[in-house]
PDB file of C-alpha atoms in Angstrom:
ATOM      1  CA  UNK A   1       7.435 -77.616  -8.095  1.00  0.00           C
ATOM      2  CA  UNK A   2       5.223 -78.119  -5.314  1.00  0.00           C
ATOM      3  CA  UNK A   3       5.941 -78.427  -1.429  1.00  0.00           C
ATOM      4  CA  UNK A   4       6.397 -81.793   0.027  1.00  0.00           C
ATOM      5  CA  UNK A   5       2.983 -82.049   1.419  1.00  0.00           C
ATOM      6  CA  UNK A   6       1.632 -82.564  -1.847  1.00  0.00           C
ATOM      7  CA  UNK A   7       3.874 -85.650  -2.062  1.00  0.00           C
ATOM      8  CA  UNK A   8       2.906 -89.182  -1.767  1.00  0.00           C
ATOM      9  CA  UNK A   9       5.285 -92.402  -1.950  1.00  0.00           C
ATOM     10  CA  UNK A  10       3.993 -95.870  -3.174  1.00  0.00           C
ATOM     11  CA  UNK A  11       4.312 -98.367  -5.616  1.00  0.00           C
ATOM     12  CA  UNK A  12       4.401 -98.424  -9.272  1.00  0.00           C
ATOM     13  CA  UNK A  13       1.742 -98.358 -11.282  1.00  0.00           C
ATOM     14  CA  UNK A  14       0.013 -99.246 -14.200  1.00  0.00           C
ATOM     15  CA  UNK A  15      -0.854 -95.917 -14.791  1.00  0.00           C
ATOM     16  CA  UNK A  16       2.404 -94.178 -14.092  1.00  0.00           C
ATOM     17  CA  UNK A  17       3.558 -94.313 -18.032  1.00  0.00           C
ATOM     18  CA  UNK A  18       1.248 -91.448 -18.181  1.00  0.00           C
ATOM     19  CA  UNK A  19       2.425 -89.810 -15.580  1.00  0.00           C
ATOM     20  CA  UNK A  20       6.137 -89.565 -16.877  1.00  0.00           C
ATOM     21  CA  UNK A  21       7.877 -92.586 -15.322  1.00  0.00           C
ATOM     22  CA  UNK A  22       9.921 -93.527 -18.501  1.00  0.00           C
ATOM     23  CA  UNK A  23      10.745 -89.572 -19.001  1.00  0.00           C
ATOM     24  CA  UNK A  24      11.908 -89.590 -15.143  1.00  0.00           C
ATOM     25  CA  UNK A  25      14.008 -92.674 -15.819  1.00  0.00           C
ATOM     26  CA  UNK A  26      15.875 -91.026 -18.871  1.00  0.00           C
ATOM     27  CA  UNK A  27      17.087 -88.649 -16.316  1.00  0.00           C
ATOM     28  CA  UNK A  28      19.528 -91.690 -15.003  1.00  0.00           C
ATOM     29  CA  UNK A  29      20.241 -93.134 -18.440  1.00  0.00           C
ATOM     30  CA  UNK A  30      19.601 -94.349 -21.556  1.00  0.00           C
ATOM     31  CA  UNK A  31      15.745 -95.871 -21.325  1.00  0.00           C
ATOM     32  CA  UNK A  32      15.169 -96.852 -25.429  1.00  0.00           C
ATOM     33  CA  UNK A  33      11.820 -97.048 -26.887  1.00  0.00           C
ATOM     34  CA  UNK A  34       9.334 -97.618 -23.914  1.00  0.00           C
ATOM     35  CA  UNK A  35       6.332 -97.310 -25.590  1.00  0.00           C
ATOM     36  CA  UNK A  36       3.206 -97.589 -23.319  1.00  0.00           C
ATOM     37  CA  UNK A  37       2.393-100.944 -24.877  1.00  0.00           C
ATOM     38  CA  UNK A  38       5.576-102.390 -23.766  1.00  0.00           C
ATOM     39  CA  UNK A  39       5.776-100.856 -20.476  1.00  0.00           C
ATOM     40  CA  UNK A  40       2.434-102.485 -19.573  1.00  0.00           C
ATOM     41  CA  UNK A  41       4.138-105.668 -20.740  1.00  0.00           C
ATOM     42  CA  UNK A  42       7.038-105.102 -18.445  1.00  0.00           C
ATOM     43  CA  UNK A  43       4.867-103.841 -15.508  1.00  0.00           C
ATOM     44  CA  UNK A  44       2.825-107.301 -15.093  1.00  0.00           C
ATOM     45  CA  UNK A  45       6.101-109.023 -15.330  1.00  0.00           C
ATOM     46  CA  UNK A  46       7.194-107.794 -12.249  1.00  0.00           C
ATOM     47  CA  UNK A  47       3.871-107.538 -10.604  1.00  0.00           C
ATOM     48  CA  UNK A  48       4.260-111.135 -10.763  1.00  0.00           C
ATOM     49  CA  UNK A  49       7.333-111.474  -9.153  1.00  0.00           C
ATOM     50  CA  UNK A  50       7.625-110.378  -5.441  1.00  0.00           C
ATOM     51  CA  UNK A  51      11.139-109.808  -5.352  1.00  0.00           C
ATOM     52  CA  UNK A  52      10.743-106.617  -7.243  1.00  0.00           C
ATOM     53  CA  UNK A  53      10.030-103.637  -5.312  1.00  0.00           C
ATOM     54  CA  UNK A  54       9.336-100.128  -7.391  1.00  0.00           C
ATOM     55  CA  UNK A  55       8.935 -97.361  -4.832  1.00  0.00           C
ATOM     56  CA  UNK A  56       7.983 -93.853  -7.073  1.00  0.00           C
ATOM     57  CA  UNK A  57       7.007 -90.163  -5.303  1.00  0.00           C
ATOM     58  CA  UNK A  58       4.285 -88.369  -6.897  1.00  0.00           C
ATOM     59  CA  UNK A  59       3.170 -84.896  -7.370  1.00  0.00           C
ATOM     60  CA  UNK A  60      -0.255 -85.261  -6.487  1.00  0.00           C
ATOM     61  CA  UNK A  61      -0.858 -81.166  -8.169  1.00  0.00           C
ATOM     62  CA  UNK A  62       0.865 -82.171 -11.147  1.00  0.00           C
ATOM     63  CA  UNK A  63       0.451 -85.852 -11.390  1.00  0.00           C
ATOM     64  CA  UNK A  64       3.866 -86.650 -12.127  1.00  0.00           C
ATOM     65  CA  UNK A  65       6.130 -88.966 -10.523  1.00  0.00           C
ATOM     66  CA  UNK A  66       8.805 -87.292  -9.803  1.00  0.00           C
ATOM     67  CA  UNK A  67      11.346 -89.894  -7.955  1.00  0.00           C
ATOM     68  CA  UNK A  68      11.838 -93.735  -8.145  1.00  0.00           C
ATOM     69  CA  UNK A  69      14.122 -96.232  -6.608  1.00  0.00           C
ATOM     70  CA  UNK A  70      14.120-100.635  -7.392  1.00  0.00           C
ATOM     71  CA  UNK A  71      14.816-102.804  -4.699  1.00  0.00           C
ATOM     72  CA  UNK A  72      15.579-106.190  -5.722  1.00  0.00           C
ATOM     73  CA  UNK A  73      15.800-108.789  -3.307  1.00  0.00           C
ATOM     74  CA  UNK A  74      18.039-111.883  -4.143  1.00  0.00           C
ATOM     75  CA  UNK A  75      18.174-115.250  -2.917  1.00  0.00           C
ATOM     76  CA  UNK A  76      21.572-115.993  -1.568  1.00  0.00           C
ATOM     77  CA  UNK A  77      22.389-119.763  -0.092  1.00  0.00           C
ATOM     78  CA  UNK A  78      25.064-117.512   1.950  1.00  0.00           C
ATOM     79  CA  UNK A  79      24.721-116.372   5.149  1.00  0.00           C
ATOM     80  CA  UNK A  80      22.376-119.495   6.278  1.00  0.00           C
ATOM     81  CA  UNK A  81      20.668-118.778   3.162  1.00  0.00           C
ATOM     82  CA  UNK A  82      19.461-115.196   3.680  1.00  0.00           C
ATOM     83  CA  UNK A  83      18.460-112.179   0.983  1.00  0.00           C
ATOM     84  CA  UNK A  84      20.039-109.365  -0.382  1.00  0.00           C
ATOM     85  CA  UNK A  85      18.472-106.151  -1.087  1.00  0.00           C
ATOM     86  CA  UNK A  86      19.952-104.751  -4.563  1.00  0.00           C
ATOM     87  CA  UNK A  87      18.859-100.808  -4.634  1.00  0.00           C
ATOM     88  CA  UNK A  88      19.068 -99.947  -8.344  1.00  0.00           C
ATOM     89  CA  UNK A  89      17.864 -96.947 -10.600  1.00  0.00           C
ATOM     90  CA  UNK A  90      17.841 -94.069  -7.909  1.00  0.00           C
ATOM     91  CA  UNK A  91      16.419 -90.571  -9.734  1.00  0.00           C
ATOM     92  CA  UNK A  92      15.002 -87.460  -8.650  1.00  0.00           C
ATOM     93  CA  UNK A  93      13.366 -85.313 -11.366  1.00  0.00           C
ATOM     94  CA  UNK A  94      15.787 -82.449 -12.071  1.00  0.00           C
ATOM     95  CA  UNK A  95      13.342 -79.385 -10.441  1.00  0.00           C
ATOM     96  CA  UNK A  96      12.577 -82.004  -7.365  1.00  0.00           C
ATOM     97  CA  UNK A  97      16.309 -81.975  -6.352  1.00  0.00           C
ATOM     98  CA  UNK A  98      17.533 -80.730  -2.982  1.00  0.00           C
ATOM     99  CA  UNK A  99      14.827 -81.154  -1.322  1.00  0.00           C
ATOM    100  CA  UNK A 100      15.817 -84.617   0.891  1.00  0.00           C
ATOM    101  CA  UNK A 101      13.490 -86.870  -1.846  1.00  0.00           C
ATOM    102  CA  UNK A 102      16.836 -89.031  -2.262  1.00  0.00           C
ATOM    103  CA  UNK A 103      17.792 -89.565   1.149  1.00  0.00           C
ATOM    104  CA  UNK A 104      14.108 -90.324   1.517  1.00  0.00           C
ATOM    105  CA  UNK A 105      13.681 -92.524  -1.515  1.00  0.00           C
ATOM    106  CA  UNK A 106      17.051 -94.585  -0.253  1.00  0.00           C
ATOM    107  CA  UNK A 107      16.013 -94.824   3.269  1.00  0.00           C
ATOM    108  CA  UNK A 108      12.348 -96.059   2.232  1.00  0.00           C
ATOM    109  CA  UNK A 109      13.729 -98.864   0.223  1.00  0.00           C
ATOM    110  CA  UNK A 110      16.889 -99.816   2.687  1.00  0.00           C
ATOM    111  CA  UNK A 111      13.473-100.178   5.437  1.00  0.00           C
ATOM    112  CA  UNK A 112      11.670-102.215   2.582  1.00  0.00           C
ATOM    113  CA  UNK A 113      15.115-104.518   2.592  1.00  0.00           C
ATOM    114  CA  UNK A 114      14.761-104.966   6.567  1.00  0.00           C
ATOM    115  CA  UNK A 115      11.320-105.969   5.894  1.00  0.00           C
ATOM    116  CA  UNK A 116      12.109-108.537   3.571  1.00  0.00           C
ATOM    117  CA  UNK A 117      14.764-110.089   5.958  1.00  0.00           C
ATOM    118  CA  UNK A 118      17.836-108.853   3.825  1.00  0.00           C
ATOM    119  CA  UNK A 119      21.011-109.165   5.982  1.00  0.00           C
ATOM    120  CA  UNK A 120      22.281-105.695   3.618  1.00  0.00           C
ATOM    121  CA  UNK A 121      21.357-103.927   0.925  1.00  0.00           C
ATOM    122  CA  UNK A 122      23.929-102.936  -1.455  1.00  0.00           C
ATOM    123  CA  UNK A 123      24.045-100.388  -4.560  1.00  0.00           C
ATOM    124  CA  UNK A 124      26.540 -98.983  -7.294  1.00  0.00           C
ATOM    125  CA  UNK A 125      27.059 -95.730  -7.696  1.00  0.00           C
ATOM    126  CA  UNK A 126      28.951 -93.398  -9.907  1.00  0.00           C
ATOM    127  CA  UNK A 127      32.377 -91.184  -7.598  1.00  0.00           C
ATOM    128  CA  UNK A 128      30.274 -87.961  -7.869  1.00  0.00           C
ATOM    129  CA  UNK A 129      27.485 -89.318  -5.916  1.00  0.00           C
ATOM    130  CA  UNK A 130      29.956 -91.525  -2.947  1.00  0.00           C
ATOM    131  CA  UNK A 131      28.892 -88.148  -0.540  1.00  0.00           C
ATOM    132  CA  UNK A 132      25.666 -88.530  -1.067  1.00  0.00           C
ATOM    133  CA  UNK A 133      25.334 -92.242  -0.496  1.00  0.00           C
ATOM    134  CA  UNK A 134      27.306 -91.946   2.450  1.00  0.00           C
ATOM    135  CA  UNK A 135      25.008 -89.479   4.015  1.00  0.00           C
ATOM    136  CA  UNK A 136      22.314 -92.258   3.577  1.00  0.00           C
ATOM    137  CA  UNK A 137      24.917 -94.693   5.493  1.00  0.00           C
ATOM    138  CA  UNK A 138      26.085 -97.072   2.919  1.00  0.00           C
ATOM    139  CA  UNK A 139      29.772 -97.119   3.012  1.00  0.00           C
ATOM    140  CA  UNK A 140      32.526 -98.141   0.157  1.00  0.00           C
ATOM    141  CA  UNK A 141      33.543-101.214  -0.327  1.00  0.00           C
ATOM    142  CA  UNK A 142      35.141-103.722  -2.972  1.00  0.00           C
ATOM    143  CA  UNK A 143      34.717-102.471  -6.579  1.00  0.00           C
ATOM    144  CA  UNK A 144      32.209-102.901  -9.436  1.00  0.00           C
ATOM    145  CA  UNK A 145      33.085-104.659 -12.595  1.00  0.00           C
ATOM    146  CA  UNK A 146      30.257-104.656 -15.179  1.00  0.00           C
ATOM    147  CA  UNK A 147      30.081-106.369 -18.754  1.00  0.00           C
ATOM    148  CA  UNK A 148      27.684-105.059 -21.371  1.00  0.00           C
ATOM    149  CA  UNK A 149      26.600-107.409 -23.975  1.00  0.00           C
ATOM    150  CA  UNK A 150      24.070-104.876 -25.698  1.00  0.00           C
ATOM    151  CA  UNK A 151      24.160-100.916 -25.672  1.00  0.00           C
TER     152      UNK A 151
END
């Protein structure tokens, strides 16, 4: 693990499957077969749309990105028609934790939602990680329901 200094946030790349962005994301959950092929595939896909916003850290000794965060900004016709900033896929690599990269990597993309004229930005979270969220001032409210349709 290196010192922050040798840490530089940006956007995803199209280099970045070499440089362990699929491993980092199987931290969070299940990822499936990602090969390079079809991560490439994936990665223009949301190149070409602008409402898609991947923010990763890198390890510029190791090269190895070693935190990512999505903001997706939808289209609402609420609110005078204004945008929502969806923060999704939060995940610090395991020997990067406690070092502030979260609370960085949240605030970074809740600024990228300002930006982008969202009136909030919301996420989902599991209970054990409420504290931490809250430190990054998002507060509780309503309740998630989900629906899976393939596993």
């Amino acid at each position: 693990m290196s010192n922050q200094e040798n840490i530089i946030w940006r956007r995803l790349s199209s280099t970045d499957f070499d440089k362990g962005y699929i491993a980092l994301l199987s931290q969070l959950s299940t990822v499936g077969n990602v090969d390079k092929s079809v991560f490439l595939c994936r990665f223009q896909q949301l190149e070409q749309n602008s409402d898609y916003y991947i923010l990763v850290a890198e390890d510029i000794d190791t090269s190895t990105v070693i935190a990512c965060g999505t903001l997706f900004v939808e289209l609402k016709f609420l609110h005078s028609c204004q945008s929502v900033g969806h923060i999704e896929d939060i995940v610090v690599s395991k020997e990067y934790r406690h070092l502030g990269l979260g609370k960085q990597l949240v605030e970074r993309l809740v600024q990228e939602a300002r930006n982008r004229s969202c009136y909030k930005a919301i996420l989902s979270c599991s209970p054990a990680n409420v504290t931490f969220y809250e430190k990054c001032n998002f507060v509780q409210k309503e309740l998630q329901m989900v629906q899976y349709f393939h596993q």
